[in-house]
Amino acid sequence: MKMEFLVTHTAINGLIILSYLFAIIMIIQSKAKVFKNAFYSIFVATGFADIASLFSVCTLRVIRSLNLGEETKDIALLAFVITYMTLMAHLIGNMLITINRYSALCLMNRYDVIWTRRNVRIAVIIQYVISFVAFVHVTRANVDYIHNEDGTTTIGSLREKEIDLIARFTCIGACIVYATVTLSLNVRLLMEWKRLSRENGVPKHRHHDKGLLLYALLVFTCAMMMCLQQVVNNAEHREKEQRKSIPLIMAVLEDGDRGIKWSITCSTLL
């Protein structure tokens, strides 16, 4: 059953990667002017991060499901680093897409000034620089492996708890910032679309593509679900770590209690 689950997930991952890659290649190779605008440029730039993320997540799933040992530690660490960095790149890219759609409706007279090719390139560079800087410290970590009673080995989290904690809280912070910014922009976006639709029927401005608006809202919904999953997963991980630390704390307290009793006994004898 476990193997069937792994094969199914890997096959689905592969199909998504191929479909995503096909769409990106078609956009890059297309001569149509519409695919040269800022929206599709950001979509392509973020798409590469998403594909890398799918590869890294699939790699970690295979290592965990097949109970591969510490010989995979370098590959696992690389997968951890890529997963963290691409998550940040994904959130920033989706935020840029939301800002792009917002400016298309609410700042339509300044759209061409804001979304020049130069500004789009700068935005994409900043997107990947932030993603790299935020998690470059993870490269100094080591992947922890749990040795089970049956002789198998299961991949855990990062061995250095400080690095692991910083990475997880960075993810949570990024999710909160993304949710706050995009939620407020999307609410304003929908209100503006409704107003323009009432005044002019359907907005006729060349940047008012309903399909792109719906895509931006769909991306927002999916990203919010992903952010919620990140917060829940990190909370569960934190709770497990606290449970593990309780026996250790109790042992330390017991040792300390014995030490105090021994000191009192020695003092009494003296």
mmCIF file of C-alpha atoms in Angstrom:
data_model
loop_
_atom_site.group_PDB
_atom_site.id
_atom_site.type_symbol
_atom_site.label_atom_id
_atom_site.label_comp_id
_atom_site.label_asym_id
_atom_site.label_seq_id
_atom_site.Cartn_x
_atom_site.Cartn_y
_atom_site.Cartn_z
ATOM 1 C CA MET A 1 0.000 0.000 0.000
ATOM 2 C CA LYS A 2 2.834 2.351 0.912
ATOM 3 C CA MET A 3 4.626 1.611 -2.359
ATOM 4 C CA GLU A 4 1.429 2.129 -4.391
ATOM 5 C CA PHE A 5 0.956 5.510 -2.706
ATOM 6 C CA LEU A 6 4.537 6.489 -3.524
ATOM 7 C CA VAL A 7 4.231 5.414 -7.172
ATOM 8 C CA THR A 8 0.911 7.255 -7.577
ATOM 9 C CA HIS A 9 2.244 10.483 -6.073
ATOM 10 C CA THR A 10 5.458 10.295 -8.092
ATOM 11 C CA ALA A 11 3.485 9.744 -11.312
ATOM 12 C CA ILE A 12 1.196 12.697 -10.558
ATOM 13 C CA ASN A 13 4.228 14.853 -9.739
ATOM 14 C CA GLY A 14 5.834 13.851 -13.027
ATOM 15 C CA LEU A 15 2.715 14.745 -15.030
ATOM 16 C CA ILE A 16 2.428 18.134 -13.310
ATOM 17 C CA ILE A 17 6.108 18.877 -13.972
ATOM 18 C CA LEU A 18 5.798 17.923 -17.656
ATOM 19 C CA SER A 19 2.608 19.975 -18.087
ATOM 20 C CA TYR A 20 4.115 22.986 -16.325
ATOM 21 C CA LEU A 21 7.323 22.707 -18.346
ATOM 22 C CA PHE A 22 5.353 22.410 -21.591
ATOM 23 C CA ALA A 23 3.342 25.556 -20.789
ATOM 24 C CA ILE A 24 6.492 27.526 -19.940
ATOM 25 C CA ILE A 25 8.286 26.425 -23.130
ATOM 26 C CA MET A 26 5.234 27.343 -25.231
ATOM 27 C CA ILE A 27 5.106 30.823 -23.673
ATOM 28 C CA ILE A 28 8.849 31.392 -24.141
ATOM 29 C CA GLN A 29 8.829 30.242 -27.779
ATOM 30 C CA SER A 30 5.594 32.016 -28.709
ATOM 31 C CA LYS A 31 5.847 35.060 -30.982
ATOM 32 C CA ALA A 32 2.499 36.422 -29.807
ATOM 33 C CA LYS A 33 2.785 39.868 -28.280
ATOM 34 C CA VAL A 34 0.446 38.997 -25.403
ATOM 35 C CA PHE A 35 2.978 36.505 -24.008
ATOM 36 C CA LYS A 36 5.637 39.223 -23.806
ATOM 37 C CA ASN A 37 3.835 41.274 -21.168
ATOM 38 C CA ALA A 38 4.749 41.502 -17.486
ATOM 39 C CA PHE A 39 2.196 38.965 -16.277
ATOM 40 C CA TYR A 40 3.566 36.101 -18.365
ATOM 41 C CA SER A 41 7.170 37.094 -17.644
ATOM 42 C CA ILE A 42 6.508 36.741 -13.911
ATOM 43 C CA PHE A 43 4.565 33.527 -14.532
ATOM 44 C CA VAL A 44 7.544 31.985 -16.350
ATOM 45 C CA ALA A 45 10.059 33.166 -13.731
ATOM 46 C CA THR A 46 7.951 31.727 -10.915
ATOM 47 C CA GLY A 47 7.267 28.578 -12.921
ATOM 48 C CA PHE A 48 10.920 27.528 -12.822
ATOM 49 C CA ALA A 49 10.848 27.779 -9.021
ATOM 50 C CA ASP A 50 7.661 25.708 -8.889
ATOM 51 C CA ILE A 51 9.174 22.963 -11.056
ATOM 52 C CA ALA A 52 12.296 22.851 -8.868
ATOM 53 C CA SER A 53 10.045 22.669 -5.801
ATOM 54 C CA LEU A 54 8.132 19.702 -7.219
ATOM 55 C CA PHE A 55 11.429 17.893 -7.881
ATOM 56 C CA SER A 56 12.751 18.536 -4.356
ATOM 57 C CA VAL A 57 9.513 17.563 -2.599
ATOM 58 C CA CYS A 58 9.310 14.377 -4.675
ATOM 59 C CA THR A 59 12.926 13.558 -3.770
ATOM 60 C CA LEU A 60 12.252 13.931 -0.036
ATOM 61 C CA ARG A 61 9.109 11.809 -0.337
ATOM 62 C CA VAL A 62 11.024 9.007 -2.067
ATOM 63 C CA ILE A 63 13.802 9.087 0.563
ATOM 64 C CA ARG A 64 11.260 9.004 3.397
ATOM 65 C CA SER A 65 9.000 6.342 1.866
ATOM 66 C CA LEU A 66 11.825 3.972 0.936
ATOM 67 C CA ASN A 67 13.553 4.469 4.320
ATOM 68 C CA LEU A 68 16.824 5.333 2.622
ATOM 69 C CA GLY A 69 19.737 5.773 4.999
ATOM 70 C CA GLU A 70 22.368 8.399 5.679
ATOM 71 C CA GLU A 71 24.017 7.801 2.303
ATOM 72 C CA THR A 72 21.344 10.168 0.952
ATOM 73 C CA LYS A 73 22.180 12.999 3.392
ATOM 74 C CA ASP A 74 23.743 15.293 0.758
ATOM 75 C CA ILE A 75 20.839 14.837 -1.671
ATOM 76 C CA ALA A 76 18.352 15.292 1.171
ATOM 77 C CA LEU A 77 20.018 18.520 2.355
ATOM 78 C CA LEU A 78 20.001 19.897 -1.198
ATOM 79 C CA ALA A 79 16.304 19.004 -1.455
ATOM 80 C CA PHE A 80 15.602 20.788 1.855
ATOM 81 C CA VAL A 81 17.431 23.929 0.678
ATOM 82 C CA ILE A 82 15.649 23.963 -2.695
ATOM 83 C CA THR A 83 12.260 23.375 -1.051
ATOM 84 C CA TYR A 84 12.691 26.318 1.324
ATOM 85 C CA MET A 85 14.070 28.677 -1.335
ATOM 86 C CA THR A 86 11.442 27.816 -3.939
ATOM 87 C CA LEU A 87 8.655 28.268 -1.392
ATOM 88 C CA MET A 88 9.822 31.841 -0.845
ATOM 89 C CA ALA A 89 10.215 32.414 -4.608
ATOM 90 C CA HIS A 90 6.717 31.006 -5.165
ATOM 91 C CA LEU A 91 5.125 33.329 -2.601
ATOM 92 C CA ILE A 92 6.947 36.409 -3.915
ATOM 93 C CA GLY A 93 6.079 35.491 -7.515
ATOM 94 C CA ASN A 94 2.402 35.058 -6.679
ATOM 95 C CA MET A 95 2.474 38.363 -4.815
ATOM 96 C CA LEU A 96 3.915 40.049 -7.920
ATOM 97 C CA ILE A 97 1.153 38.485 -10.041
ATOM 98 C CA THR A 98 -1.468 39.879 -7.651
ATOM 99 C CA ILE A 99 0.155 43.330 -7.716
ATOM 100 C CA ASN A 100 0.248 43.124 -11.522
ATOM 101 C CA ARG A 101 -3.496 42.419 -11.727
ATOM 102 C CA TYR A 102 -4.199 45.094 -9.117
ATOM 103 C CA SER A 103 -2.287 47.737 -11.080
ATOM 104 C CA ALA A 104 -4.041 46.634 -14.302
ATOM 105 C CA LEU A 105 -7.396 47.615 -12.801
ATOM 106 C CA CYS A 106 -6.706 50.184 -10.107
ATOM 107 C CA LEU A 107 -3.658 51.918 -11.635
ATOM 108 C CA MET A 108 -4.472 51.432 -15.315
ATOM 109 C CA ASN A 109 -3.062 54.799 -16.403
ATOM 110 C CA ARG A 110 0.314 53.989 -14.842
ATOM 111 C CA TYR A 111 0.444 50.294 -15.749
ATOM 112 C CA ASP A 112 2.870 50.687 -18.663
ATOM 113 C CA VAL A 113 5.120 52.942 -16.583
ATOM 114 C CA ILE A 114 5.234 50.497 -13.661
ATOM 115 C CA TRP A 115 5.601 47.244 -15.611
ATOM 116 C CA THR A 116 8.406 48.052 -18.017
ATOM 117 C CA ARG A 117 10.722 45.216 -19.075
ATOM 118 C CA ARG A 118 13.495 46.689 -16.947
ATOM 119 C CA ASN A 119 11.298 46.832 -13.840
ATOM 120 C CA VAL A 120 10.072 43.275 -14.411
ATOM 121 C CA ARG A 121 13.674 42.010 -14.648
ATOM 122 C CA ILE A 122 14.571 43.865 -11.439
ATOM 123 C CA ALA A 123 11.518 42.384 -9.679
ATOM 124 C CA VAL A 124 12.449 38.835 -10.755
ATOM 125 C CA ILE A 125 16.075 39.315 -9.653
ATOM 126 C CA ILE A 126 14.906 40.609 -6.254
ATOM 127 C CA GLN A 127 12.517 37.647 -6.032
ATOM 128 C CA TYR A 128 15.341 35.120 -6.326
ATOM 129 C CA VAL A 129 17.895 37.110 -4.302
ATOM 130 C CA ILE A 130 15.515 37.281 -1.320
ATOM 131 C CA SER A 131 14.727 33.571 -1.668
ATOM 132 C CA PHE A 132 18.436 32.709 -1.673
ATOM 133 C CA VAL A 133 19.479 35.009 1.179
ATOM 134 C CA ALA A 134 16.566 33.947 3.405
ATOM 135 C CA PHE A 135 17.610 30.288 3.425
ATOM 136 C CA VAL A 136 21.304 30.177 2.505
ATOM 137 C CA HIS A 137 22.058 29.371 6.172
ATOM 138 C CA VAL A 138 20.307 26.003 5.730
ATOM 139 C CA THR A 139 23.287 24.823 3.647
ATOM 140 C CA ARG A 140 25.333 24.685 6.894
ATOM 141 C CA ALA A 141 22.944 22.184 8.459
ATOM 142 C CA ASN A 142 22.918 18.396 8.546
ATOM 143 C CA VAL A 143 19.908 16.186 7.953
ATOM 144 C CA ASP A 144 18.852 14.102 10.942
ATOM 145 C CA TYR A 145 18.063 10.402 10.479
ATOM 146 C CA ILE A 146 16.006 8.348 12.931
ATOM 147 C CA HIS A 147 17.081 4.731 13.469
ATOM 148 C CA ASN A 148 13.985 2.617 14.047
ATOM 149 C CA GLU A 149 13.767 -0.544 16.158
ATOM 150 C CA ASP A 150 13.212 -2.726 13.070
ATOM 151 C CA GLY A 151 16.587 -1.657 11.654
ATOM 152 C CA THR A 152 15.241 0.815 9.094
ATOM 153 C CA THR A 153 16.195 4.477 8.904
ATOM 154 C CA THR A 154 13.749 7.352 8.499
ATOM 155 C CA ILE A 155 14.705 10.850 7.420
ATOM 156 C CA GLY A 156 13.888 13.521 9.976
ATOM 157 C CA SER A 157 14.282 17.298 9.972
ATOM 158 C CA LEU A 158 17.479 19.314 10.253
ATOM 159 C CA ARG A 159 19.808 18.199 13.055
ATOM 160 C CA GLU A 160 20.749 21.752 14.062
ATOM 161 C CA LYS A 161 17.573 22.871 15.855
ATOM 162 C CA GLU A 162 18.458 26.565 15.701
ATOM 163 C CA ILE A 163 18.802 26.486 11.897
ATOM 164 C CA ASP A 164 15.636 24.400 11.594
ATOM 165 C CA LEU A 165 13.709 26.804 13.825
ATOM 166 C CA ILE A 166 14.891 29.895 11.924
ATOM 167 C CA ALA A 167 13.943 28.313 8.581
ATOM 168 C CA ARG A 168 10.485 27.298 9.812
ATOM 169 C CA PHE A 169 9.708 30.686 11.361
ATOM 170 C CA THR A 170 10.937 32.407 8.187
ATOM 171 C CA CYS A 171 8.423 30.324 6.226
ATOM 172 C CA ILE A 172 5.628 31.219 8.638
ATOM 173 C CA GLY A 173 6.563 34.919 8.466
ATOM 174 C CA ALA A 174 6.605 34.833 4.661
ATOM 175 C CA CYS A 175 3.189 33.153 4.635
ATOM 176 C CA ILE A 176 1.738 35.794 6.963
ATOM 177 C CA VAL A 177 3.130 38.669 4.862
ATOM 178 C CA TYR A 178 1.854 37.040 1.664
ATOM 179 C CA ALA A 179 -1.614 36.442 3.121
ATOM 180 C CA THR A 180 -1.903 40.001 4.455
ATOM 181 C CA VAL A 181 -0.760 41.748 1.260
ATOM 182 C CA THR A 182 -2.564 39.586 -1.286
ATOM 183 C CA LEU A 183 -5.826 39.381 0.663
ATOM 184 C CA SER A 184 -6.108 43.167 0.886
ATOM 185 C CA LEU A 185 -5.175 43.615 -2.792
ATOM 186 C CA ASN A 186 -7.580 40.925 -3.999
ATOM 187 C CA VAL A 187 -10.483 42.418 -2.042
ATOM 188 C CA ARG A 188 -9.775 45.811 -3.612
ATOM 189 C CA LEU A 189 -9.322 44.123 -6.999
ATOM 190 C CA LEU A 190 -12.732 42.443 -6.899
ATOM 191 C CA MET A 191 -14.416 45.654 -5.748
ATOM 192 C CA GLU A 192 -12.828 47.597 -8.619
ATOM 193 C CA TRP A 193 -13.769 44.925 -11.166
ATOM 194 C CA LYS A 194 -17.362 45.006 -9.947
ATOM 195 C CA ARG A 195 -17.462 48.816 -10.174
ATOM 196 C CA LEU A 196 -16.038 48.893 -13.703
ATOM 197 C CA SER A 197 -18.400 46.141 -14.819
ATOM 198 C CA ARG A 198 -21.396 48.127 -13.583
ATOM 199 C CA GLU A 199 -20.250 51.311 -15.291
ATOM 200 C CA ASN A 200 -19.137 49.881 -18.653
ATOM 201 C CA GLY A 201 -20.696 46.433 -18.845
ATOM 202 C CA VAL A 202 -17.395 44.550 -19.147
ATOM 203 C CA PRO A 203 -14.147 46.535 -18.778
ATOM 204 C CA LYS A 204 -12.682 47.225 -22.231
ATOM 205 C CA HIS A 205 -9.184 48.343 -21.285
ATOM 206 C CA ARG A 206 -6.509 46.163 -22.891
ATOM 207 C CA HIS A 207 -5.123 45.130 -19.506
ATOM 208 C CA HIS A 208 -8.529 43.992 -18.224
ATOM 209 C CA ASP A 209 -8.219 40.317 -19.077
ATOM 210 C CA LYS A 210 -10.850 38.423 -17.092
ATOM 211 C CA GLY A 211 -8.962 35.153 -17.567
ATOM 212 C CA LEU A 212 -5.822 36.574 -15.958
ATOM 213 C CA LEU A 213 -7.897 37.972 -13.103
ATOM 214 C CA LEU A 214 -9.475 34.565 -12.464
ATOM 215 C CA TYR A 215 -6.035 32.939 -12.648
ATOM 216 C CA ALA A 216 -4.672 35.393 -10.079
ATOM 217 C CA LEU A 217 -7.580 34.600 -7.745
ATOM 218 C CA LEU A 218 -7.089 30.854 -8.239
ATOM 219 C CA VAL A 219 -3.368 31.176 -7.481
ATOM 220 C CA PHE A 220 -4.227 33.219 -4.388
ATOM 221 C CA THR A 221 -6.636 30.520 -3.146
ATOM 222 C CA CYS A 222 -4.135 27.701 -3.697
ATOM 223 C CA ALA A 223 -1.294 29.678 -2.122
ATOM 224 C CA MET A 224 -3.435 30.473 0.935
ATOM 225 C CA MET A 225 -4.131 26.750 1.374
ATOM 226 C CA MET A 226 -0.396 26.077 1.073
ATOM 227 C CA CYS A 227 0.358 28.778 3.661
ATOM 228 C CA LEU A 228 -2.198 27.263 6.031
ATOM 229 C CA GLN A 229 -0.593 23.855 5.544
ATOM 230 C CA GLN A 230 2.844 25.328 6.300
ATOM 231 C CA VAL A 231 1.602 26.906 9.531
ATOM 232 C CA VAL A 232 -0.146 23.685 10.636
ATOM 233 C CA ASN A 233 2.867 21.502 9.767
ATOM 234 C CA ASN A 234 5.260 23.790 11.636
ATOM 235 C CA ALA A 235 2.941 23.871 14.654
ATOM 236 C CA GLU A 236 2.759 20.059 14.685
ATOM 237 C CA HIS A 237 6.538 19.808 14.334
ATOM 238 C CA ARG A 238 7.022 22.233 17.230
ATOM 239 C CA GLU A 239 4.619 20.238 19.385
ATOM 240 C CA LYS A 240 6.503 16.992 18.630
ATOM 241 C CA GLU A 241 9.813 18.633 19.527
ATOM 242 C CA GLN A 242 8.356 19.836 22.818
ATOM 243 C CA ARG A 243 7.089 16.339 23.598
ATOM 244 C CA LYS A 244 10.550 14.932 22.922
ATOM 245 C CA SER A 245 12.144 17.487 25.239
ATOM 246 C CA ILE A 246 9.853 16.722 28.214
ATOM 247 C CA PRO A 247 11.554 13.395 29.169
ATOM 248 C CA LEU A 248 14.952 15.079 28.828
ATOM 249 C CA ILE A 249 13.902 17.961 31.067
ATOM 250 C CA MET A 250 12.508 15.526 33.642
ATOM 251 C CA ALA A 251 15.773 13.558 33.596
ATOM 252 C CA VAL A 252 17.773 16.746 34.123
ATOM 253 C CA LEU A 253 15.501 17.778 36.998
ATOM 254 C CA GLU A 254 15.814 14.338 38.597
ATOM 255 C CA ASP A 255 19.603 14.460 38.274
ATOM 256 C CA GLY A 256 19.591 17.940 39.752
ATOM 257 C CA ASP A 257 17.378 16.773 42.606
ATOM 258 C CA ARG A 258 19.771 13.897 43.351
ATOM 259 C CA GLY A 259 22.695 16.335 43.287
ATOM 260 C CA ILE A 260 20.979 18.637 45.776
ATOM 261 C CA LYS A 261 20.199 15.719 48.100
ATOM 262 C CA TRP A 262 23.816 14.519 47.868
ATOM 263 C CA SER A 263 25.106 18.008 48.717
ATOM 264 C CA ILE A 264 22.785 18.246 51.727
ATOM 265 C CA THR A 265 23.892 14.804 52.945
ATOM 266 C CA CYS A 266 27.583 15.701 52.618
ATOM 267 C CA SER A 267 27.035 19.005 54.440
ATOM 268 C CA THR A 268 25.225 17.197 57.248
ATOM 269 C CA LEU A 269 28.019 14.645 57.613
ATOM 270 C CA LEU A 270 30.624 17.387 57.719
#
